[in-house]
Tab-separated table of N, CA and C in Angstrom:
chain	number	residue	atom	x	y	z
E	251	UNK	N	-55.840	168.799	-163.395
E	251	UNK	CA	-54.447	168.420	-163.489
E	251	UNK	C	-53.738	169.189	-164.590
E	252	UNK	N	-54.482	169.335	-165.419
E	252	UNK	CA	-53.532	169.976	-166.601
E	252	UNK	C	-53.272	171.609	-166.037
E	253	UNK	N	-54.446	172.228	-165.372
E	253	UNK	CA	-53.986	173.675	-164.822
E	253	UNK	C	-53.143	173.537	-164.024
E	254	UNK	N	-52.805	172.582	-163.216
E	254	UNK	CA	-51.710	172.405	-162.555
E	254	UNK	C	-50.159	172.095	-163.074
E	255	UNK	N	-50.444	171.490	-164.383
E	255	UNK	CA	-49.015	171.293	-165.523
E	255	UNK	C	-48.598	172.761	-165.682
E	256	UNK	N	-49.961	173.214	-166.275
E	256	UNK	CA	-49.357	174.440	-167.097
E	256	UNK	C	-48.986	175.535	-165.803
E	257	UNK	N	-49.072	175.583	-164.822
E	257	UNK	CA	-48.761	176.516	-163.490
E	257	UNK	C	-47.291	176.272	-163.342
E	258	UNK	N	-47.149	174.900	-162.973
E	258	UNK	CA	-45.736	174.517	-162.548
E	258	UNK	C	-44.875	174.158	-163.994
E	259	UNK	N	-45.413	174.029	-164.776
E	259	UNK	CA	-44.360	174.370	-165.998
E	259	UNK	C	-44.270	176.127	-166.160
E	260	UNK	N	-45.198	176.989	-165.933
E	260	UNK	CA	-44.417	178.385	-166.336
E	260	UNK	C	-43.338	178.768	-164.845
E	261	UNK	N	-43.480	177.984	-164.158
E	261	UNK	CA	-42.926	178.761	-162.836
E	261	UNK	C	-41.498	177.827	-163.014
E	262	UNK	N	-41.350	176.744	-163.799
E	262	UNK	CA	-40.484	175.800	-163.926
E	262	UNK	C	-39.147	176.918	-164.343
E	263	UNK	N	-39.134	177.734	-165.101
E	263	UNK	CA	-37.966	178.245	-165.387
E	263	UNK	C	-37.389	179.268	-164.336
E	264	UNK	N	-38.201	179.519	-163.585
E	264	UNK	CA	-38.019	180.607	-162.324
E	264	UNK	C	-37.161	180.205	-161.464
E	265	UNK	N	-37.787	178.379	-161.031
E	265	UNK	CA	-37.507	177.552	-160.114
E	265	UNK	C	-36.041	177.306	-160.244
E	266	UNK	N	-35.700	177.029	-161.875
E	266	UNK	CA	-34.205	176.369	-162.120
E	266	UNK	C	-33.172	177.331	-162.140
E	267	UNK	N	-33.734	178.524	-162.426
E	267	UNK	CA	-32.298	180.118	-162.394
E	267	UNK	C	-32.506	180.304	-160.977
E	268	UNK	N	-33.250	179.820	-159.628
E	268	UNK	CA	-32.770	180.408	-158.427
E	268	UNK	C	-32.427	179.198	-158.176
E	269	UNK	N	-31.570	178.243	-158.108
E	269	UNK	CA	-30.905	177.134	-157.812
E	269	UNK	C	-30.402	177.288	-156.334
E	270	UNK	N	-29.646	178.390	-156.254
E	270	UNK	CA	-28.901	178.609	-155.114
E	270	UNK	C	-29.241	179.381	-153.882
E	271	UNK	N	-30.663	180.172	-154.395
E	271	UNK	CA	-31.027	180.865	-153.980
E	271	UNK	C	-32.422	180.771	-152.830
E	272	UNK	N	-32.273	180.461	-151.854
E	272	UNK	CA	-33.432	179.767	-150.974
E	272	UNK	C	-34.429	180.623	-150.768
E	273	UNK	N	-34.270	181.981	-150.603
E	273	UNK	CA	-35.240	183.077	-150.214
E	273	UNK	C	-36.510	182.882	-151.689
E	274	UNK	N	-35.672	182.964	-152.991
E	274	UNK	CA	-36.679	183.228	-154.202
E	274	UNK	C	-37.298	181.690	-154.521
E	275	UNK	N	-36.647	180.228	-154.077
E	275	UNK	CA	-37.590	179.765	-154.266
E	275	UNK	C	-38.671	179.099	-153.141
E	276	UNK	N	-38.232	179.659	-151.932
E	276	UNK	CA	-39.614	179.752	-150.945
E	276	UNK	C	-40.503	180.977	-151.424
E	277	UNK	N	-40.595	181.635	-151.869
E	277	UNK	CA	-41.280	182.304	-152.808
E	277	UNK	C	-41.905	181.602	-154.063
E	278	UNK	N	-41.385	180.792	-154.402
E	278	UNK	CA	-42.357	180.329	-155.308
E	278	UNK	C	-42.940	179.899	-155.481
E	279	UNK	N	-42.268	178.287	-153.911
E	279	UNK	CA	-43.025	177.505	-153.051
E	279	UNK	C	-44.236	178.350	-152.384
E	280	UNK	N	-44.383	179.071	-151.976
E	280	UNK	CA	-45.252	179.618	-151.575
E	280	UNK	C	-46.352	180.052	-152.381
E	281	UNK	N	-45.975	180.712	-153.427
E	281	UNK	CA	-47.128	181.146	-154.557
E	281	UNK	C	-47.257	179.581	-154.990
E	282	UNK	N	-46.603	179.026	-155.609
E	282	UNK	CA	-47.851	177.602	-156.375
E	282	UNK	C	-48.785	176.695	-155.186
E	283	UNK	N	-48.111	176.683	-153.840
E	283	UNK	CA	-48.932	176.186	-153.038
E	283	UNK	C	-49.868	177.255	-152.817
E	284	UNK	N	-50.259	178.112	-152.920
E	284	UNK	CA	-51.110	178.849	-152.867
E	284	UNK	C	-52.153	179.197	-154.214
E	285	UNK	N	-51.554	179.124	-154.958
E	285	UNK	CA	-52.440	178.962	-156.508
E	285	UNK	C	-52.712	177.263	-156.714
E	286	UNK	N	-52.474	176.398	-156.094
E	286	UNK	CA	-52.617	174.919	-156.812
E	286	UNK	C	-53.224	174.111	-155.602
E	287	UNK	N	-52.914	174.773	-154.260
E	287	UNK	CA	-53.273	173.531	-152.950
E	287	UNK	C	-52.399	173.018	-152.468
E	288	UNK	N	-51.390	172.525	-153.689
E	288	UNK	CA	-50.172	171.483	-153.120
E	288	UNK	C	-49.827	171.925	-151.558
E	289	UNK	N	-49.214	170.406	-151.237
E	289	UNK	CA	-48.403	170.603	-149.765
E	289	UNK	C	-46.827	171.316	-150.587
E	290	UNK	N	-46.425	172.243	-149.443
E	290	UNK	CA	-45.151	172.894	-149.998
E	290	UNK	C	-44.101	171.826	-150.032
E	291	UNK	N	-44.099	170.416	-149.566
E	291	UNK	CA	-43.234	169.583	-149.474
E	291	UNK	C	-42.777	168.556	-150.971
E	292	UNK	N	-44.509	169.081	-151.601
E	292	UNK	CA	-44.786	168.090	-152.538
E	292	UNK	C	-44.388	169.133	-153.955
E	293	UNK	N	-44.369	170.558	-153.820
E	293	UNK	CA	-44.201	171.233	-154.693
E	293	UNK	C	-42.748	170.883	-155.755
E	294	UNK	N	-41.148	170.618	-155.139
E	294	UNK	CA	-40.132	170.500	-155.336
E	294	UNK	C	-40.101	168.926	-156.293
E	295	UNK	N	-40.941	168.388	-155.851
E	295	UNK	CA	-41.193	166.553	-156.606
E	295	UNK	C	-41.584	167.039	-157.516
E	296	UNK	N	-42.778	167.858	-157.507
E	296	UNK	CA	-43.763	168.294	-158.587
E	296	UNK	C	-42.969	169.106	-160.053
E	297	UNK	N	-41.784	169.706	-159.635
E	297	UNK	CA	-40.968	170.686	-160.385
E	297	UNK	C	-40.039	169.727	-161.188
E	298	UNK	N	-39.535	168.361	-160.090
E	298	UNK	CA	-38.749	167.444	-160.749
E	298	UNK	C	-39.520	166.702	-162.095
E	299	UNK	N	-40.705	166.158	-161.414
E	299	UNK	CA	-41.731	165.566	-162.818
E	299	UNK	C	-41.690	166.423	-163.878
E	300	UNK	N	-42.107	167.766	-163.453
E	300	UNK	CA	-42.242	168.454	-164.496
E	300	UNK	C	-41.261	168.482	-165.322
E	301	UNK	N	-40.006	168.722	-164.483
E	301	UNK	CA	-38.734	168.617	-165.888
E	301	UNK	C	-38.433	167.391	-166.220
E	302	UNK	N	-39.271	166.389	-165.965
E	302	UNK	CA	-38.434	165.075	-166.608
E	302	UNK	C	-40.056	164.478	-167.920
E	303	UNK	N	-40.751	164.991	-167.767
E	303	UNK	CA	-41.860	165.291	-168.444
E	303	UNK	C	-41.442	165.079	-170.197
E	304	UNK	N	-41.708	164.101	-170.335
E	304	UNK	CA	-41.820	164.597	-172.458
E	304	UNK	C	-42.436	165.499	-172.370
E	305	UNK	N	-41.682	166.323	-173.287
E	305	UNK	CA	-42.506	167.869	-174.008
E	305	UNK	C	-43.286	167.736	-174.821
E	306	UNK	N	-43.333	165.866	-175.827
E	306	UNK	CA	-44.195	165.694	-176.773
E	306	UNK	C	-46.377	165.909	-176.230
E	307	UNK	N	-45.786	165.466	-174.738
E	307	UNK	CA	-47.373	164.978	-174.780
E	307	UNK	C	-47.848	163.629	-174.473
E	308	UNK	N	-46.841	162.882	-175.114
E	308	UNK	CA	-47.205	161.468	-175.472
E	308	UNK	C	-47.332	161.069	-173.822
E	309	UNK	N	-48.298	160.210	-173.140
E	309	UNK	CA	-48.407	159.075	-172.188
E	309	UNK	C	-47.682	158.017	-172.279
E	310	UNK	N	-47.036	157.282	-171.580
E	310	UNK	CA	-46.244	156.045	-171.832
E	310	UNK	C	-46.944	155.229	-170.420
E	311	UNK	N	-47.561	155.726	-169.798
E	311	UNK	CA	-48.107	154.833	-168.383
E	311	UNK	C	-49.013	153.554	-168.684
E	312	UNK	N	-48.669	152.980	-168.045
E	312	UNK	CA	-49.596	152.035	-167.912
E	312	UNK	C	-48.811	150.573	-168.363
E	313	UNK	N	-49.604	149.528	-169.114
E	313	UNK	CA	-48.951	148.326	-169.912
E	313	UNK	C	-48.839	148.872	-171.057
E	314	UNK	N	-48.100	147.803	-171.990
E	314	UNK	CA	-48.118	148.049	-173.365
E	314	UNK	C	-48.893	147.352	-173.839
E	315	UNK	N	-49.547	148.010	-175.136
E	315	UNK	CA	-50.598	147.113	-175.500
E	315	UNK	C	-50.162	145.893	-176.491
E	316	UNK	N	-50.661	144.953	-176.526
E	316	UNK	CA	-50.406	143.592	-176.812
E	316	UNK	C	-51.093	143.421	-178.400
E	317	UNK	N	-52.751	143.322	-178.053
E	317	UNK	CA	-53.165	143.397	-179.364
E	317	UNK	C	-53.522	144.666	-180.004
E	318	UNK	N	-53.867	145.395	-181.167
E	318	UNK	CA	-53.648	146.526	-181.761
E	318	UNK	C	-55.424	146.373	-181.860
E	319	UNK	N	-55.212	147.541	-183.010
E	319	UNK	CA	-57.177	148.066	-183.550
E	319	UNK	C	-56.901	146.613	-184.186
E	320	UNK	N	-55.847	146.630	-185.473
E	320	UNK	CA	-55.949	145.706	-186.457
E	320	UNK	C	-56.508	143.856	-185.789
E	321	UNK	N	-56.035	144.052	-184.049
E	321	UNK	CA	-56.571	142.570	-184.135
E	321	UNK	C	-58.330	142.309	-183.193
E	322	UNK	N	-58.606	143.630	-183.052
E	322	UNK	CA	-59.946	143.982	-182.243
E	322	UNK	C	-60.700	144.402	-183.639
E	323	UNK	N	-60.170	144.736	-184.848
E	323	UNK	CA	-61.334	144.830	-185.937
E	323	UNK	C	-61.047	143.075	-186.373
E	324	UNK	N	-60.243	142.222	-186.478
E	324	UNK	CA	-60.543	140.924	-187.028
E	324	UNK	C	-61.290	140.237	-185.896
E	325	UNK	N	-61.484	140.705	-184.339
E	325	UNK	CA	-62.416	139.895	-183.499
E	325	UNK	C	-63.617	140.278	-183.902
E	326	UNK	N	-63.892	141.315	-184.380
E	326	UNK	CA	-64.761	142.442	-184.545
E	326	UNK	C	-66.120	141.512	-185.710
E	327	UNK	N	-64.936	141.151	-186.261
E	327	UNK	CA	-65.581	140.475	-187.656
E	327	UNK	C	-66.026	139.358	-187.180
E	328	UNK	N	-65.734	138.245	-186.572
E	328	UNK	CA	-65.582	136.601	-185.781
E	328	UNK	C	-67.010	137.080	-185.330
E	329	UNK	N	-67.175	137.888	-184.573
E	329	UNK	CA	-67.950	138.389	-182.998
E	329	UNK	C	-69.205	138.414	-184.189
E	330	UNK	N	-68.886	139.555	-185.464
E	330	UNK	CA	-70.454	139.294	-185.945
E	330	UNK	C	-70.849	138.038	-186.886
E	331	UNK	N	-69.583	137.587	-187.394
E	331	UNK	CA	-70.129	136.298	-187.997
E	331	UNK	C	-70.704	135.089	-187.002
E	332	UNK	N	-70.281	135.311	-185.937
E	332	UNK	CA	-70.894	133.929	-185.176
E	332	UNK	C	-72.452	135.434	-184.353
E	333	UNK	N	-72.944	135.799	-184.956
E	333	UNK	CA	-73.959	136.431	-184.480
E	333	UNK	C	-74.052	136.801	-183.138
E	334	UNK	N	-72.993	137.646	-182.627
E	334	UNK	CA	-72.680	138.642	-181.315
E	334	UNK	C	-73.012	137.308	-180.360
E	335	UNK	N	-72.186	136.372	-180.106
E	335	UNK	CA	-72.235	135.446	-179.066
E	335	UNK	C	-71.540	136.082	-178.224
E	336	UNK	N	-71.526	135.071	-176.937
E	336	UNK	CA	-70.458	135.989	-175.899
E	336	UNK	C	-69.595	135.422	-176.314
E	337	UNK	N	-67.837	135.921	-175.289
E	337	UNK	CA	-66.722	136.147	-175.649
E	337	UNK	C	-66.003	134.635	-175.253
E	338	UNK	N	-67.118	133.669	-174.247
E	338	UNK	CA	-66.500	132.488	-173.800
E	338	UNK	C	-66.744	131.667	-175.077
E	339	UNK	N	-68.301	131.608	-175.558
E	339	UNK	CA	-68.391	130.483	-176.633
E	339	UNK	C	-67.343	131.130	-177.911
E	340	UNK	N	-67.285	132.509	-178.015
E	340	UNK	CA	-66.333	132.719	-179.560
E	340	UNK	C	-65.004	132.177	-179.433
E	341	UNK	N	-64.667	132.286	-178.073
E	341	UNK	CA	-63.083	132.057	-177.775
E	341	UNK	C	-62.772	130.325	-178.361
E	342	UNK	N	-63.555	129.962	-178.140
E	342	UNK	CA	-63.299	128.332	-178.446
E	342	UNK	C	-63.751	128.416	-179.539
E	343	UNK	N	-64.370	129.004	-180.543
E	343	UNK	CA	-64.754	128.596	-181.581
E	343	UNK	C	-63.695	129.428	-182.783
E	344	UNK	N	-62.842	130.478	-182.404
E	344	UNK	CA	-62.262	131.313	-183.239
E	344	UNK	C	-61.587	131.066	-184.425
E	345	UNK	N	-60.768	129.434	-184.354
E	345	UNK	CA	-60.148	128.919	-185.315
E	345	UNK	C	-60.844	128.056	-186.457
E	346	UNK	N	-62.369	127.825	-185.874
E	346	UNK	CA	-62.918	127.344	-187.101
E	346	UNK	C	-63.801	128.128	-187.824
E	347	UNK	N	-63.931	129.546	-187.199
E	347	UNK	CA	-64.180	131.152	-188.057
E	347	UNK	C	-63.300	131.510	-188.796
E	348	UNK	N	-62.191	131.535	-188.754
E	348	UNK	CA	-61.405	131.966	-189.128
E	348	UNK	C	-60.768	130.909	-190.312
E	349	UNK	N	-60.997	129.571	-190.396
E	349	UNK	CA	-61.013	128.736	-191.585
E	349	UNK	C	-62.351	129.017	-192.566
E	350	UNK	N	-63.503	129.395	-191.897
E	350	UNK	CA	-64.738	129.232	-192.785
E	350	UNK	C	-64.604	130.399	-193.672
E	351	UNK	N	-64.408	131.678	-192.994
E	351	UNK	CA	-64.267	133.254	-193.494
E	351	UNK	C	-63.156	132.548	-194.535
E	352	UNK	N	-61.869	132.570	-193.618
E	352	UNK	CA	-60.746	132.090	-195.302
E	352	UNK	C	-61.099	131.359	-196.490
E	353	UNK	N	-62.111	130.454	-195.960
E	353	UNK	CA	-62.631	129.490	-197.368
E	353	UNK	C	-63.780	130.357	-198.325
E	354	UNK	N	-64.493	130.880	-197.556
E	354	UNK	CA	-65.480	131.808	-198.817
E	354	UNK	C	-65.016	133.103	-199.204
E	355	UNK	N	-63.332	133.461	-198.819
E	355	UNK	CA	-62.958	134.419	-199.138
E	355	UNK	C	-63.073	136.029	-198.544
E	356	UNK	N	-63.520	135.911	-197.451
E	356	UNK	CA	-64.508	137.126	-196.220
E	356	UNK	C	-63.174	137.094	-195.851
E	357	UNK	N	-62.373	136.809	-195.401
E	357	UNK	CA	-61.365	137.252	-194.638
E	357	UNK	C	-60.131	137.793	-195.155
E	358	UNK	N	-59.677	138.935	-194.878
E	358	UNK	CA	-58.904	140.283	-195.415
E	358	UNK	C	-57.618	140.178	-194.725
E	359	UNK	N	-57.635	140.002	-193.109
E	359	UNK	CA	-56.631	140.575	-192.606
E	359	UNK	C	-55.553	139.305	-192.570
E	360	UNK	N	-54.093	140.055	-192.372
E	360	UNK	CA	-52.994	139.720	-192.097
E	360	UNK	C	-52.525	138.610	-191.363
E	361	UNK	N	-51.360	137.593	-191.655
E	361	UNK	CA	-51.371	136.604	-191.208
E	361	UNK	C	-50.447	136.962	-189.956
E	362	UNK	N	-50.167	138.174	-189.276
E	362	UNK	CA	-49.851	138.363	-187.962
E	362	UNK	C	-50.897	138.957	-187.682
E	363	UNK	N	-51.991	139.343	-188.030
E	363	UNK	CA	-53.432	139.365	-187.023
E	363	UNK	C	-53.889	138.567	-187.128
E	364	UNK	N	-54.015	137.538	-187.481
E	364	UNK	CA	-54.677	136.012	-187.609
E	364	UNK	C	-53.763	135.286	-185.748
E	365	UNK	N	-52.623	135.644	-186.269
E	365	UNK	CA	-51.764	135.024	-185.014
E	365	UNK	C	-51.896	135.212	-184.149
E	366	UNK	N	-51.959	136.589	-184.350
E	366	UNK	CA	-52.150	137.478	-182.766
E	366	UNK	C	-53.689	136.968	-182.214
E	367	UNK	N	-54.717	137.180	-183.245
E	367	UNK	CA	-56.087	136.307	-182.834
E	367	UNK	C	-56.275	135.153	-182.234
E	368	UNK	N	-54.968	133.936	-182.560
E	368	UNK	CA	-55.306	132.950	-182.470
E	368	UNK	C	-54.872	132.854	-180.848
E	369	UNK	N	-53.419	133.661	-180.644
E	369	UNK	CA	-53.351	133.590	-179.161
E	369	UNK	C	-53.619	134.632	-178.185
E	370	UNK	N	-54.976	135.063	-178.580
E	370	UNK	CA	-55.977	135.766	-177.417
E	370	UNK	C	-56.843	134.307	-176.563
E	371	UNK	N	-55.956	135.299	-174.742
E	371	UNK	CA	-56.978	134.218	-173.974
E	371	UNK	C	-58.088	134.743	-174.005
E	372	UNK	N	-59.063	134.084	-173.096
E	372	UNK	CA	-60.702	133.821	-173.243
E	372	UNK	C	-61.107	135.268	-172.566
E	373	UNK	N	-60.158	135.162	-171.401
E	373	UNK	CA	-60.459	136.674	-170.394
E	373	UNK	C	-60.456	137.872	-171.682
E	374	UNK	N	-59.673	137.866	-172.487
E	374	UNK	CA	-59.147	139.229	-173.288
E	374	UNK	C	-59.940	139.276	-174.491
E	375	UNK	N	-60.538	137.789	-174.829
E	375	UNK	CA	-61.603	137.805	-175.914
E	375	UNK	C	-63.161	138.797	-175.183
E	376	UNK	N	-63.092	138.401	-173.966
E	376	UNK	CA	-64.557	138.577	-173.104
E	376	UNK	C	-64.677	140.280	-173.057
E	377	UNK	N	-63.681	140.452	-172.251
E	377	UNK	CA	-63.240	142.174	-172.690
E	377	UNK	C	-63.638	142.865	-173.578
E	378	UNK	N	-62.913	142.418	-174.836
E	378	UNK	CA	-62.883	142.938	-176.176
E	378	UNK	C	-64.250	143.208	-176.901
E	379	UNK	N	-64.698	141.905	-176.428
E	379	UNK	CA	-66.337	141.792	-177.299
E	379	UNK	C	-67.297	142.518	-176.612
């Protein structure tokens, strides 16, 4: 996929100065379907993505993530103080880890990763661990 970015991004500037011009970009249609596979139908979509593309790089697909590292390193901690149980028995037990650690002083993190900990469901604890 990425040889295919970088193909139809160099041909991308070719594509946009023959605007008007049908002969040069069935020509071009023709060369990237021929260097890439594409269907020639799919090439013109492919040119649109490309220009609507962040130039950073960055991915934005998918969900957004909910809990961070910061609240998968405080499960992180729970998970080994209750001695790597599974993720159903920790889930019910998380709030009285998380009082014991606070009382002998073991516990570091933030009282919005505490929060965020406290409202992880059981499915997302099971995951995690």
């Amino acid at each position: 996929m990425a040889t295919k970015h970088e193909i139809l991004h160099t041909h991308l500037t070719s594509w946009m100065e023959a605007k008007s011009n049908k002969k040069v970009r069935s020509e071009i249609i023709k060369h990237v379907c021929f260097v890439t596979g594409m269907h020639p139908k799919s090439v013109p979509r492919a040119f649109q993505r490309e220009q609507l593309r962040d130039s950073t790089g960055i991915q934005c697909a998918g969900r957004p993530v909910v809990f961070g590292p910061d609240v998968t390193a405080a499960l992180y901690d729970i998970w080994e103080a209750a001695k790597y149980c599974c993720g159903e028995l920790l889930h019910s037990n998380i709030p009285e880890f998380i009082a014991i650690l606070k009382r002998d002083g073991q516990w570091s993190h933030t009282p919005t990763t505490t929060e965020q900990l406290l409202l992880m469901k059981e499915h997302t604890v099971r995951r995690r661990v």
